[in-house]
Short mmCIF file of C-alpha atoms in Angstrom, two decimals:
data_model
loop_
_atom_site.label_atom_id
_atom_site.label_comp_id
_atom_site.label_asym_id
_atom_site.label_seq_id
_atom_site.Cartn_x
_atom_site.Cartn_y
_atom_site.Cartn_z
CA MET S 23 -2.17 41.93 13.65
CA PHE S 24 -0.15 41.34 16.42
CA GLU S 25 2.52 38.38 15.63
CA ARG S 26 2.76 34.85 16.27
CA THR S 27 5.11 32.09 15.99
CA ALA S 28 5.21 30.45 12.62
CA GLY S 29 4.77 26.98 14.49
CA SER S 30 1.50 28.55 15.33
CA TYR S 31 0.38 28.93 11.72
CA VAL S 32 2.29 25.19 10.39
CA ILE S 33 -0.81 23.31 13.85
CA GLU S 34 -3.14 26.15 12.47
CA GLN S 35 -2.76 24.83 8.25
CA LEU S 36 -2.17 21.13 9.00
CA LYS S 37 -5.58 21.20 11.57
CA GLU S 38 -7.58 22.66 8.30
CA TRP S 39 -6.20 20.03 5.32
CA ASN S 40 -7.70 17.94 8.28
CA ILE S 41 -4.29 16.14 9.70
CA ASP S 42 -5.01 14.92 13.06
CA HIS S 43 -1.74 12.68 13.82
CA ILE S 44 1.55 12.97 12.70
CA TYR S 45 4.52 9.50 12.60
CA GLY S 46 7.87 11.00 14.30
CA MET S 47 10.96 10.84 16.37
CA PRO S 48 11.71 14.18 18.86
CA GLY S 49 15.30 15.78 18.18
CA ASP S 50 17.01 18.79 17.45
CA SER S 51 16.58 20.26 14.92
CA ILE S 52 13.14 19.97 14.81
CA ASN S 53 12.85 20.56 18.95
CA GLU S 54 10.72 24.50 18.21
CA PHE S 55 7.97 22.30 15.97
CA MET S 56 7.81 19.86 19.25
CA GLU S 57 6.66 22.44 21.44
CA GLU S 58 3.91 23.79 18.70
CA LEU S 59 2.12 20.75 19.31
CA ARG S 60 2.82 19.82 22.82
CA LYS S 61 0.85 23.72 22.93
CA ASP S 62 -1.94 23.59 20.96
CA GLY S 63 -2.50 19.19 22.17
CA THR S 64 -4.90 18.32 19.20
CA ILE S 65 -2.41 17.00 16.54
CA ARG S 66 -1.67 13.22 18.11
CA PHE S 67 2.15 13.00 17.96
CA ILE S 68 2.54 8.74 17.62
CA GLN S 69 6.47 7.85 19.09
CA ILE S 70 7.76 6.13 16.75
CA ARG S 71 11.32 3.72 17.14
CA HIS S 72 12.16 4.68 13.42
CA GLU S 73 11.87 7.19 11.13
CA GLU S 74 11.76 4.54 8.30
CA THR S 75 8.25 2.90 10.65
CA GLY S 76 6.73 6.54 10.54
CA ALA S 77 7.57 6.82 6.50
CA LEU S 78 6.05 4.24 6.07
CA ALA S 79 2.87 3.96 7.77
CA ALA S 80 2.31 7.62 7.05
CA ALA S 81 2.71 5.99 3.41
CA ALA S 82 -0.12 3.40 4.54
CA TYR S 83 -2.66 5.42 5.93
CA SER S 84 -1.97 7.28 2.87
CA LYS S 85 -3.13 4.40 0.69
CA LEU S 86 -6.06 3.53 2.83
CA THR S 87 -7.67 6.15 3.39
CA GLU S 88 -7.05 8.72 0.68
CA ARG S 89 -5.86 11.39 2.97
CA ILE S 90 -2.63 12.65 3.37
CA GLY S 91 -0.42 11.14 5.47
CA VAL S 92 2.19 13.10 7.23
CA CYS S 93 5.53 12.27 9.35
CA LEU S 94 8.46 14.05 10.56
CA SER S 95 12.42 13.76 11.04
CA ILE S 96 15.37 15.95 12.42
CA ALA S 97 18.08 16.67 9.83
CA GLY S 98 20.77 14.19 9.27
CA PRO S 99 20.49 10.82 10.07
CA GLY S 100 16.51 10.69 10.39
CA ALA S 101 15.95 12.48 7.12
CA VAL S 102 17.76 9.86 5.69
CA HIS S 103 15.33 7.21 7.08
CA LEU S 104 12.43 8.26 6.48
CA GLN S 105 13.60 7.78 2.58
CA ASN S 106 12.05 4.17 1.60
CA GLY S 107 8.88 5.11 3.02
CA LEU S 108 8.74 8.08 1.00
CA TYR S 109 9.99 6.41 -2.05
CA ASP S 110 6.69 4.09 -1.06
CA ALA S 111 4.48 6.22 -1.42
CA LYS S 112 6.32 7.72 -4.53
CA LYS S 113 5.90 3.93 -6.73
CA ASP S 114 2.40 3.75 -5.12
CA LYS S 115 1.56 7.53 -6.34
CA THR S 116 -0.17 8.07 -2.59
CA PRO S 117 0.28 12.26 -0.35
CA VAL S 118 2.27 12.22 2.36
CA LEU S 119 4.15 14.98 4.03
CA ALA S 120 7.84 15.07 5.05
CA LEU S 121 8.19 17.72 7.20
CA VAL S 122 12.24 17.82 8.05
CA GLY S 123 14.33 19.39 10.27
CA GLN S 124 17.78 20.77 9.49
CA ILE S 125 20.09 22.61 11.08
CA SER S 126 20.14 26.81 12.32
CA SER S 127 19.31 29.06 9.83
CA THR S 128 21.83 30.78 10.90
CA ILE S 129 24.70 28.38 9.92
CA VAL S 130 23.54 26.12 7.07
CA GLY S 131 25.69 25.93 4.38
CA THR S 132 28.55 25.61 7.20
CA ASP S 133 28.64 22.01 6.93
CA ASN S 134 27.84 21.56 10.38
CA PHE S 135 27.09 19.00 12.93
CA GLN S 136 24.06 16.47 11.10
CA GLU S 137 24.17 19.36 8.52
CA LEU S 138 23.91 17.11 5.38
CA LYS S 139 22.33 18.63 1.43
CA LEU S 140 18.53 17.21 2.13
CA GLU S 141 17.27 18.91 -0.90
CA SER S 142 19.86 17.42 -3.30
CA MET S 143 18.73 13.17 -0.95
CA PHE S 144 15.51 14.33 -1.39
CA GLU S 145 15.06 15.85 -5.10
CA GLU S 146 14.01 12.28 -6.90
CA VAL S 147 11.94 10.87 -4.29
CA ALA S 148 9.31 14.22 -3.71
CA VAL S 149 6.50 16.19 -6.07
CA PHE S 150 7.74 18.88 -4.26
CA ASN S 151 11.05 18.91 -2.33
CA ARG S 152 12.20 23.13 -1.25
CA ARG S 153 13.79 24.53 1.91
CA VAL S 154 12.33 27.48 3.53
CA GLN S 155 14.69 29.94 3.68
CA SER S 156 12.56 32.77 6.12
CA ALA S 157 9.55 32.33 8.53
CA GLU S 158 7.61 34.04 6.65
CA GLN S 159 7.78 32.03 3.98
CA LEU S 160 7.13 28.48 6.31
CA PRO S 161 2.86 28.94 5.89
CA ASP S 162 2.44 29.70 2.39
CA MET S 163 4.83 27.15 1.57
CA LEU S 164 3.08 24.33 3.94
CA ASN S 165 0.42 24.68 1.65
CA GLN S 166 2.18 24.31 -1.62
CA ALA S 167 3.96 21.03 -0.29
CA ILE S 168 0.26 19.47 0.33
CA ARG S 169 -1.20 20.94 -2.37
CA THR S 170 1.07 19.32 -4.46
CA ALA S 171 1.14 16.28 -2.80
CA TYR S 172 -2.93 15.64 -3.39
CA ALA S 173 -2.15 16.84 -6.98
CA GLU S 174 0.69 15.74 -8.08
CA LYS S 175 -0.08 11.74 -5.48
CA GLY S 176 3.15 12.04 -4.35
CA PRO S 177 5.97 12.38 -1.87
CA ALA S 178 6.13 16.46 -1.08
CA VAL S 179 9.36 17.22 1.50
CA LEU S 180 9.42 20.80 2.98
CA ILE S 181 12.51 21.26 4.66
CA VAL S 182 12.98 23.51 7.93
CA SER S 183 15.27 25.26 10.40
CA ASP S 184 14.00 24.33 13.42
CA ASP S 185 14.71 27.78 14.31
CA LEU S 186 11.92 29.45 11.70
CA PHE S 187 9.04 27.77 13.93
CA SER S 188 9.91 29.71 16.56
CA THR S 189 10.15 33.44 14.48
CA LYS S 190 7.75 35.35 15.14
CA ILE S 191 5.68 36.74 12.06
CA LYS S 192 2.93 39.00 11.54
CA ARG S 193 1.14 38.32 8.19
CA ASP S 194 -1.09 40.95 7.44
CA GLU S 195 -3.08 38.27 4.61
CA PRO S 196 -5.23 35.53 5.28
CA ILE S 197 -3.11 31.74 4.71
CA ALA S 198 -4.11 30.30 0.88
CA SER S 199 -7.14 27.90 0.99
CA SER S 200 -6.65 24.79 2.39
CA VAL S 201 -8.94 23.72 -0.33
CA TYR S 202 -7.79 21.17 -2.85
CA THR S 203 -10.10 20.00 -5.58
CA VAL S 204 -10.62 16.88 -6.79
CA PRO S 205 -10.06 17.10 -10.78
CA LYS S 206 -12.72 14.95 -12.69
CA ILE S 207 -11.70 13.60 -15.73
CA ARG S 208 -14.02 12.16 -18.21
CA ALA S 209 -12.69 10.50 -21.44
CA ALA S 210 -13.15 11.88 -24.70
CA GLU S 211 -15.90 10.86 -26.74
CA GLU S 212 -13.88 9.29 -29.98
CA ASP S 213 -11.85 7.30 -27.41
CA LEU S 214 -14.62 5.74 -26.21
CA VAL S 215 -16.12 5.11 -29.93
CA GLU S 216 -13.29 4.20 -30.69
CA ALA S 217 -12.57 1.40 -27.58
CA LEU S 218 -16.15 -0.32 -28.18
CA GLU S 219 -15.42 -1.69 -31.81
CA LEU S 220 -13.06 -2.85 -30.53
CA ILE S 221 -14.52 -4.68 -27.39
CA ASN S 222 -17.66 -5.27 -30.18
CA GLN S 223 -15.55 -6.63 -32.12
CA ALA S 224 -13.58 -8.82 -29.91
CA GLU S 225 -14.86 -12.89 -28.67
CA LYS S 226 -12.43 -13.82 -25.73
CA PRO S 227 -11.91 -10.14 -24.20
CA VAL S 228 -10.09 -10.28 -20.73
CA ILE S 229 -10.30 -7.61 -18.21
CA LEU S 230 -7.17 -6.63 -16.01
CA ALA S 231 -8.27 -4.58 -13.19
CA GLY S 232 -5.98 -2.56 -11.25
CA LYS S 233 -6.56 -0.03 -8.23
CA GLY S 234 -8.50 2.40 -9.85
CA ALA S 235 -10.91 0.45 -9.49
CA ARG S 236 -11.16 2.13 -5.70
CA HIS S 237 -14.60 3.78 -6.64
CA ALA S 238 -15.66 1.71 -9.51
CA ALA S 239 -15.75 -1.83 -8.10
CA GLY S 240 -19.58 -1.58 -9.29
CA GLU S 241 -18.54 -0.31 -12.79
CA VAL S 242 -16.06 -3.17 -13.84
CA LEU S 243 -18.07 -5.82 -12.26
CA ALA S 244 -21.18 -4.84 -14.35
CA PHE S 245 -18.49 -4.61 -17.46
CA ALA S 246 -17.31 -7.23 -17.41
CA GLU S 247 -20.99 -9.48 -16.56
CA LYS S 248 -22.49 -7.28 -19.71
CA ILE S 249 -19.37 -8.51 -22.52
CA ASN S 250 -19.10 -11.96 -20.65
CA ALA S 251 -14.98 -11.13 -20.21
CA PRO S 252 -12.80 -13.31 -17.34
CA LEU S 253 -11.94 -10.72 -14.83
CA ILE S 254 -8.34 -10.39 -13.55
CA ALA S 255 -7.28 -8.08 -10.75
CA SER S 256 -3.70 -6.75 -9.44
CA LEU S 257 -2.77 -8.00 -6.51
CA PRO S 258 -3.10 -3.61 -5.25
CA SER S 259 -7.40 -3.45 -6.66
CA LYS S 260 -7.87 -7.43 -4.19
CA GLY S 261 -10.37 -6.61 -2.51
CA MET S 262 -11.34 -4.07 -3.96
CA ILE S 263 -12.69 -6.79 -7.00
CA PRO S 264 -13.68 -9.09 -4.51
CA ASP S 265 -12.41 -11.92 -4.71
CA SER S 266 -15.77 -14.48 -4.60
CA HIS S 267 -17.13 -12.60 -8.11
CA PRO S 268 -17.28 -15.46 -10.38
CA HIS S 269 -16.32 -13.08 -13.45
CA ASN S 270 -12.29 -13.06 -10.96
CA LEU S 271 -9.58 -15.89 -11.74
CA GLY S 272 -7.57 -13.78 -9.14
CA GLN S 273 -4.53 -12.24 -9.76
CA LEU S 274 -1.81 -12.19 -12.79
CA GLY S 275 1.35 -13.63 -12.94
CA GLN S 276 4.23 -14.31 -10.49
CA LEU S 277 1.95 -14.56 -7.38
CA GLY S 278 -1.18 -15.55 -9.77
CA THR S 279 -3.58 -18.56 -10.99
CA LYS S 280 -3.32 -20.86 -12.99
CA PRO S 281 -6.98 -19.41 -14.38
CA ALA S 282 -5.57 -15.47 -15.13
CA ALA S 283 -2.20 -17.19 -17.08
CA GLU S 284 -4.47 -19.70 -19.71
CA ALA S 285 -6.83 -16.40 -19.43
CA MET S 286 -4.43 -14.16 -20.76
CA GLN S 287 -2.63 -15.66 -23.14
CA GLU S 288 -6.10 -16.79 -25.17
CA ALA S 289 -7.27 -13.36 -24.81
CA ASP S 290 -8.33 -11.31 -28.53
CA LEU S 291 -7.95 -8.28 -26.27
CA VAL S 292 -7.16 -6.75 -23.37
CA ILE S 293 -8.90 -4.11 -21.36
CA LEU S 294 -6.52 -2.54 -18.87
CA ALA S 295 -8.68 -1.26 -16.07
CA GLY S 296 -7.03 1.60 -14.19
CA THR S 297 -3.66 -0.26 -13.90
CA ALA S 298 -0.12 0.59 -15.57
CA TYR S 299 0.39 -3.20 -14.90
CA PRO S 300 4.23 -3.40 -15.75
CA TYR S 301 4.92 -7.17 -16.20
CA ARG S 302 5.03 -7.68 -19.52
CA GLN S 303 5.88 -11.55 -20.09
CA TYR S 304 2.25 -11.83 -18.44
CA LEU S 305 0.81 -10.42 -21.08
CA PRO S 306 -0.25 -12.04 -24.46
CA LYS S 307 1.61 -10.72 -27.85
CA ASN S 308 0.24 -9.17 -30.83
CA VAL S 309 -3.38 -8.60 -29.28
CA PRO S 310 -5.53 -5.43 -29.12
CA ALA S 311 -5.63 -3.91 -26.25
CA ILE S 312 -7.77 -0.95 -24.45
CA GLN S 313 -5.81 1.76 -21.34
CA ILE S 314 -7.97 3.60 -19.04
CA ASP S 315 -6.27 6.03 -16.38
CA ILE S 316 -6.20 8.51 -14.74
CA ASP S 317 -2.72 9.12 -16.00
CA SER S 318 -2.09 9.92 -19.12
CA SER S 319 1.36 9.83 -18.63
CA VAL S 320 0.93 5.46 -18.22
CA ILE S 321 -1.32 4.78 -21.33
CA GLY S 322 0.97 3.17 -23.13
CA LYS S 323 4.18 2.77 -20.58
CA TYR S 324 4.19 -0.92 -19.81
CA TYR S 325 2.04 -1.89 -23.12
CA PRO S 326 1.45 -1.45 -26.64
CA ALA S 327 -2.21 0.16 -25.86
CA THR S 328 -4.23 0.16 -29.42
CA VAL S 329 -6.75 2.54 -27.73
CA GLY S 330 -6.04 4.91 -24.84
CA ILE S 331 -8.88 6.35 -22.51
CA VAL S 332 -7.55 8.67 -19.80
CA SER S 333 -10.34 9.16 -17.64
CA ASP S 334 -12.13 8.04 -14.94
CA LEU S 335 -12.60 3.92 -14.37
CA ALA S 336 -16.15 4.57 -13.63
CA SER S 337 -17.27 6.85 -16.01
CA ALA S 338 -15.75 4.92 -19.28
CA LEU S 339 -17.13 1.57 -18.73
CA SER S 340 -20.83 2.86 -17.52
CA TRP S 341 -20.13 4.55 -20.98
CA LEU S 342 -18.82 1.27 -22.50
CA SER S 343 -21.15 -1.26 -20.22
CA SER S 344 -24.46 1.00 -21.74
CA ARG S 345 -23.10 -0.23 -25.46
CA SER S 346 -21.12 -2.49 -25.07
CA GLU S 347 -22.38 -5.28 -27.16
CA GLU S 348 -22.94 -8.95 -24.74
CA LYS S 349 -21.09 -11.35 -25.42
CA ALA S 350 -22.32 -15.18 -26.05
CA ASP S 351 -21.12 -17.38 -23.03
CA ALA S 352 -18.66 -20.02 -24.27
CA PHE S 353 -15.30 -18.54 -23.06
CA MET S 354 -16.35 -17.29 -19.40
CA ASN S 355 -18.08 -20.13 -19.21
CA ARG S 356 -14.97 -22.07 -19.73
CA TYR S 357 -13.32 -20.32 -17.54
CA LYS S 358 -15.85 -19.90 -14.72
CA GLU S 359 -14.73 -23.69 -14.44
CA LYS S 360 -11.06 -23.55 -14.38
CA ARG S 361 -11.83 -21.25 -11.69
CA ASN S 362 -14.23 -23.64 -9.66
CA GLU S 363 -11.72 -26.53 -10.48
CA TRP S 364 -8.20 -23.96 -9.56
CA HIS S 365 -10.68 -23.06 -5.95
CA ALA S 366 -11.42 -26.84 -5.25
CA GLN S 367 -7.35 -27.45 -5.63
CA LEU S 368 -7.04 -24.29 -2.73
CA GLN S 369 -9.30 -25.51 -0.75
CA GLN S 370 -8.24 -29.24 -1.11
CA ASP S 371 -5.21 -27.38 -0.01
CA MET S 372 -5.71 -25.89 3.01
CA GLU S 373 -7.86 -28.38 4.42
CA LYS S 374 -5.11 -31.63 3.84
CA GLU S 375 -3.92 -32.77 7.20
CA THR S 376 -0.45 -32.90 7.70
CA GLU S 377 2.34 -32.87 10.31
CA MET S 378 3.83 -29.86 10.21
CA LEU S 379 2.24 -26.49 9.91
CA GLN S 380 1.55 -25.21 6.12
CA PRO S 381 1.55 -21.12 5.13
CA GLN S 382 -2.00 -22.42 3.62
CA GLN S 383 -3.65 -23.75 6.28
CA VAL S 384 -2.10 -20.59 8.54
CA LEU S 385 -3.98 -18.99 6.07
CA ALA S 386 -7.26 -20.77 6.01
CA GLU S 387 -7.57 -20.30 9.87
CA VAL S 388 -6.79 -16.34 9.22
CA GLN S 389 -9.90 -16.17 6.48
CA ARG S 390 -12.74 -18.04 9.61
CA VAL S 391 -11.60 -15.46 12.43
CA LEU S 392 -11.56 -11.97 9.37
CA ASP S 393 -13.87 -9.94 9.69
CA GLU S 394 -15.93 -8.20 6.65
CA ASN S 395 -14.80 -5.16 7.30
CA ALA S 396 -11.08 -6.59 8.47
CA VAL S 397 -7.75 -3.91 7.21
CA VAL S 398 -5.10 -6.71 6.08
CA SER S 399 -1.73 -4.82 6.17
CA LEU S 400 0.55 -7.44 3.90
CA ASP S 401 4.22 -7.45 3.64
CA VAL S 402 6.36 -8.63 0.53
CA GLY S 403 8.25 -11.91 0.03
CA ASN S 404 6.55 -15.52 -0.08
CA VAL S 405 3.81 -14.10 2.29
CA THR S 406 2.98 -12.22 -0.45
CA ILE S 407 1.58 -15.09 -2.79
CA TRP S 408 0.51 -17.27 -0.10
CA THR S 409 -1.80 -14.19 0.57
CA ALA S 410 -3.25 -13.81 -2.63
CA ARG S 411 -3.78 -16.98 -3.75
CA TYR S 412 -5.12 -18.33 -0.78
CA LEU S 413 -6.59 -15.99 1.24
CA GLN S 414 -10.10 -14.19 -0.40
CA LEU S 415 -11.37 -10.97 0.36
CA SER S 416 -14.65 -9.08 -0.48
CA ASN S 417 -15.49 -5.79 1.56
CA GLN S 418 -11.91 -6.33 3.24
CA SER S 419 -9.39 -3.87 2.96
CA LEU S 420 -5.97 -5.14 1.49
CA VAL S 421 -2.16 -2.23 2.41
CA LEU S 422 0.87 -3.19 0.88
CA SER S 423 4.09 -2.08 -0.88
CA ALA S 424 2.98 -3.03 -4.49
CA TRP S 425 5.60 -1.01 -6.22
CA LEU S 426 8.47 -0.54 -4.38
CA ALA S 427 7.51 -3.55 -3.11
CA THR S 428 10.24 -3.22 0.36
CA MET S 429 9.42 -5.87 3.75
CA GLY S 430 8.84 -4.27 6.29
CA CYS S 431 5.76 -2.91 5.33
CA ALA S 432 3.10 -4.70 7.33
CA LEU S 433 3.54 -2.73 10.87
CA PRO S 434 3.36 0.04 9.91
CA GLY S 435 0.70 -0.53 7.55
CA ALA S 436 -1.22 -2.30 10.77
CA ILE S 437 -0.15 0.81 12.91
CA ALA S 438 -1.57 3.26 10.94
CA ALA S 439 -4.91 1.08 9.86
CA LYS S 440 -5.75 1.31 13.52
CA LEU S 441 -5.15 4.98 14.13
CA ALA S 442 -6.98 5.53 10.80
CA TYR S 443 -9.20 2.85 12.07
CA PRO S 444 -9.80 2.07 16.02
CA GLU S 445 -13.22 0.01 15.56
CA LYS S 446 -12.13 -2.18 12.75
CA GLN S 447 -9.97 -5.57 12.70
CA VAL S 448 -6.47 -5.04 11.26
CA LEU S 449 -4.48 -7.97 11.11
CA ALA S 450 -0.44 -8.19 9.57
CA LEU S 451 0.97 -10.80 8.08
CA ALA S 452 4.84 -10.42 7.21
CA GLY S 453 7.69 -13.22 6.46
CA ASP S 454 9.97 -14.05 9.71
CA GLY S 455 12.59 -12.48 7.38
CA GLY S 456 9.86 -8.73 7.15
CA PHE S 457 8.46 -8.69 10.43
CA SER S 458 12.17 -8.68 12.02
CA MET S 459 12.94 -5.75 9.49
CA GLY S 460 11.17 -3.29 11.86
CA MET S 461 10.26 -4.85 14.65
CA GLN S 462 11.06 -2.69 17.02
CA ASP S 463 8.25 -0.39 16.26
CA LEU S 464 5.34 -3.50 17.67
CA VAL S 465 6.18 -1.25 21.25
CA THR S 466 4.29 2.10 19.30
CA ALA S 467 1.44 -0.29 19.02
CA VAL S 468 1.28 -1.21 22.40
CA LYS S 469 2.40 2.53 23.65
CA TYR S 470 -0.47 3.86 22.08
CA GLN S 471 -2.83 0.47 22.39
CA LEU S 472 -3.87 -0.15 19.23
CA PRO S 473 -4.58 -4.10 19.03
CA MET S 474 -3.62 -5.99 16.16
CA THR S 475 -2.63 -9.51 15.07
CA VAL S 476 0.35 -10.00 13.78
CA VAL S 477 1.02 -13.09 12.52
CA VAL S 478 4.60 -14.51 11.38
CA PHE S 479 5.31 -17.55 9.22
CA ASN S 480 7.93 -18.53 10.61
CA ASN S 481 10.62 -20.95 8.41
CA GLN S 482 13.53 -19.37 9.49
CA LYS S 483 14.96 -18.50 6.14
CA ILE S 484 13.87 -15.86 3.33
CA GLN S 485 12.45 -18.09 0.98
CA LEU S 486 11.12 -15.99 -1.42
CA ILE S 487 14.98 -14.75 -2.84
CA GLU S 488 15.88 -18.72 -2.26
CA HIS S 489 13.39 -19.73 -5.10
CA GLU S 490 14.82 -16.58 -7.59
CA GLN S 491 18.64 -17.85 -7.21
CA LYS S 492 16.55 -21.48 -7.87
CA GLU S 493 15.96 -19.84 -11.15
CA LYS S 494 18.78 -19.01 -11.69
CA GLY S 495 20.74 -22.31 -11.30
CA ASN S 496 22.48 -20.89 -8.79
CA THR S 497 23.20 -22.94 -5.95
CA PRO S 498 20.74 -20.50 -2.94
CA THR S 499 23.19 -18.47 -0.70
CA GLU S 500 22.49 -17.06 2.87
CA ILE S 501 19.24 -17.05 2.61
CA GLU S 502 18.87 -19.13 6.01
CA LEU S 503 18.25 -16.99 9.25
CA ALA S 504 19.03 -17.00 12.24
CA ASN S 505 16.13 -17.98 15.01
CA ILE S 506 14.10 -15.17 17.06
CA ASP S 507 11.57 -16.08 19.88
CA PHE S 508 8.46 -13.58 18.56
CA ALA S 509 6.48 -14.93 21.01
CA ALA S 510 8.62 -13.60 23.80
CA PHE S 511 9.31 -10.63 21.87
CA ALA S 512 6.29 -10.05 22.02
CA LYS S 513 5.69 -9.78 25.42
CA ALA S 514 8.77 -7.96 26.64
CA CYS S 515 7.14 -5.08 24.44
CA GLY S 516 3.93 -5.29 26.29
CA GLY S 517 2.39 -7.19 24.06
CA GLU S 518 0.34 -11.20 24.11
CA GLY S 519 2.77 -13.76 22.33
CA TYR S 520 1.38 -16.64 21.16
CA THR S 521 4.09 -19.86 19.53
CA VAL S 522 2.59 -22.28 17.29
CA LYS S 523 3.24 -25.47 15.49
CA THR S 524 -0.19 -27.19 15.13
CA ARG S 525 -3.68 -26.34 12.87
CA GLU S 526 -5.41 -25.92 16.73
CA GLU S 527 -2.97 -24.63 17.77
CA LEU S 528 -2.71 -21.56 15.72
CA ALA S 529 -6.91 -21.65 15.90
CA HIS S 530 -6.64 -20.58 20.48
CA ALA S 531 -3.83 -17.66 19.38
CA LEU S 532 -5.70 -16.37 16.41
CA ALA S 533 -9.19 -16.50 18.47
CA ALA S 534 -7.51 -14.41 21.69
CA ALA S 535 -5.58 -12.02 20.06
CA LYS S 536 -8.80 -10.99 17.98
CA ALA S 537 -10.14 -10.87 21.62
CA SER S 538 -7.34 -8.87 23.14
CA ILE S 539 -6.84 -4.96 24.07
CA VAL S 540 -2.99 -5.24 23.26
CA PRO S 541 -1.10 -5.83 20.15
CA SER S 542 -0.49 -9.94 19.53
CA VAL S 543 2.47 -12.23 17.33
CA ILE S 544 1.90 -15.36 16.73
CA ASP S 545 4.85 -16.57 16.03
CA ALA S 546 3.59 -19.20 13.23
CA TYR S 547 6.25 -22.53 12.63
CA VAL S 548 5.47 -23.25 9.04
CA GLU S 549 6.86 -26.21 6.90
CA ASP S 550 9.62 -24.46 4.47
CA ASN S 551 7.34 -24.92 1.97
CA SER S 552 7.47 -22.97 -1.86
CA PRO S 553 4.50 -21.93 -3.29
CA PHE S 554 6.05 -21.72 -6.57
CA GLU S 555 6.82 -25.60 -5.57
#
């Protein structure tokens, strides 16, 4: 067999794993790999302006598609910048591959220019974390990294000195298979039987569903209808569980609804369906619980489960639905009324005429232009709470930083969404604080012709932190933000920008942005108005 560069084998393997694009910034410790990408020409390189954007985009791409997202960085500072996005992938349990450059293999360990102990730095975040010692190892280690990322649902880091990519190697045997089979996890029948007894005994069961419902939404809804139970959706499952379903009371907790909070406190059985909900203070005390999850390590981790069922959600709920006794209507009907009253109040909030634009009015106008299959990328802050309450999703997809809750995730998520689904409408919803953390990569969306609408809720402050400071009895400190003309910034990047201060201006801007062939930023000046007040 003739000799080829190790880097050419890497390109071949990436394509075998159906990887069609990589987020990164070229640099001196990945230049040989960049040359391999250039020579091949079939894997798209998305040049971002900050490696954090690349890692966050890779994580968002994985969350949206369930395919591995890939990011690339140089050694030293580039590698450091990846950390936030990789921690987001770890916390939200989604596969990401980070190819991280290192200084030449002949001088690793000499404390040379830009050298860091990368293995130590990535140890806590990565499910796979190895430095390639020789070019011959590279193909097999790449396969191991990708396979581990899929199997353990997290970020895999492969550290490679750039000279190894250009080193020629001879392979006498085929590279390990790129086939990965998703395990089908089925429940033990004795666990299902024990859970069924609790369900049939309960008079006021409440279901809390999480992102495990992604491929089980039909089964979740059928189960809720069969046992006549209120259904509460964790924020990551918003859109998977349609907001319009009459059993769906919305979210729970700080960003939740009043009916959801009341139903949960009244429950005599809690059914945690595909969620490891961590906020125990919002769950009832001394109530039996059934927890269904494919990951046995989270059963009872945050709430004492009476019965744990390790299984994919769809099969477990199908079994329980077919055998559960139907419940009386009184409990569910009472919460349907409370749900209707809550939604009527939300509608009044959105329709109310005010002198200044309100956040909920912005979301009402977004709702009007939202396509049935749109992707919404949501940032962190008060905008998260407003969106959870007021934006109604049915078949749309929502992508966000759920467990890490890192500000600045909306734009990278929108970039990833448009690359994953070029034909779909993509909207990013961000506060002025979150958007300004990574807004430089709007020019990336412009460069790669990714039309999207970014709505910035601009109130010149970090309002969620202001609320938290007040809640502790402290005087709000350093929460004001210097104002930025986000519309002018968008135009400077080659996109379109709109400054809006009234509902009419907003409606026109949203319509224009939807029709645009370039990325658009709508700088929406909203009243200093907290969702907690």
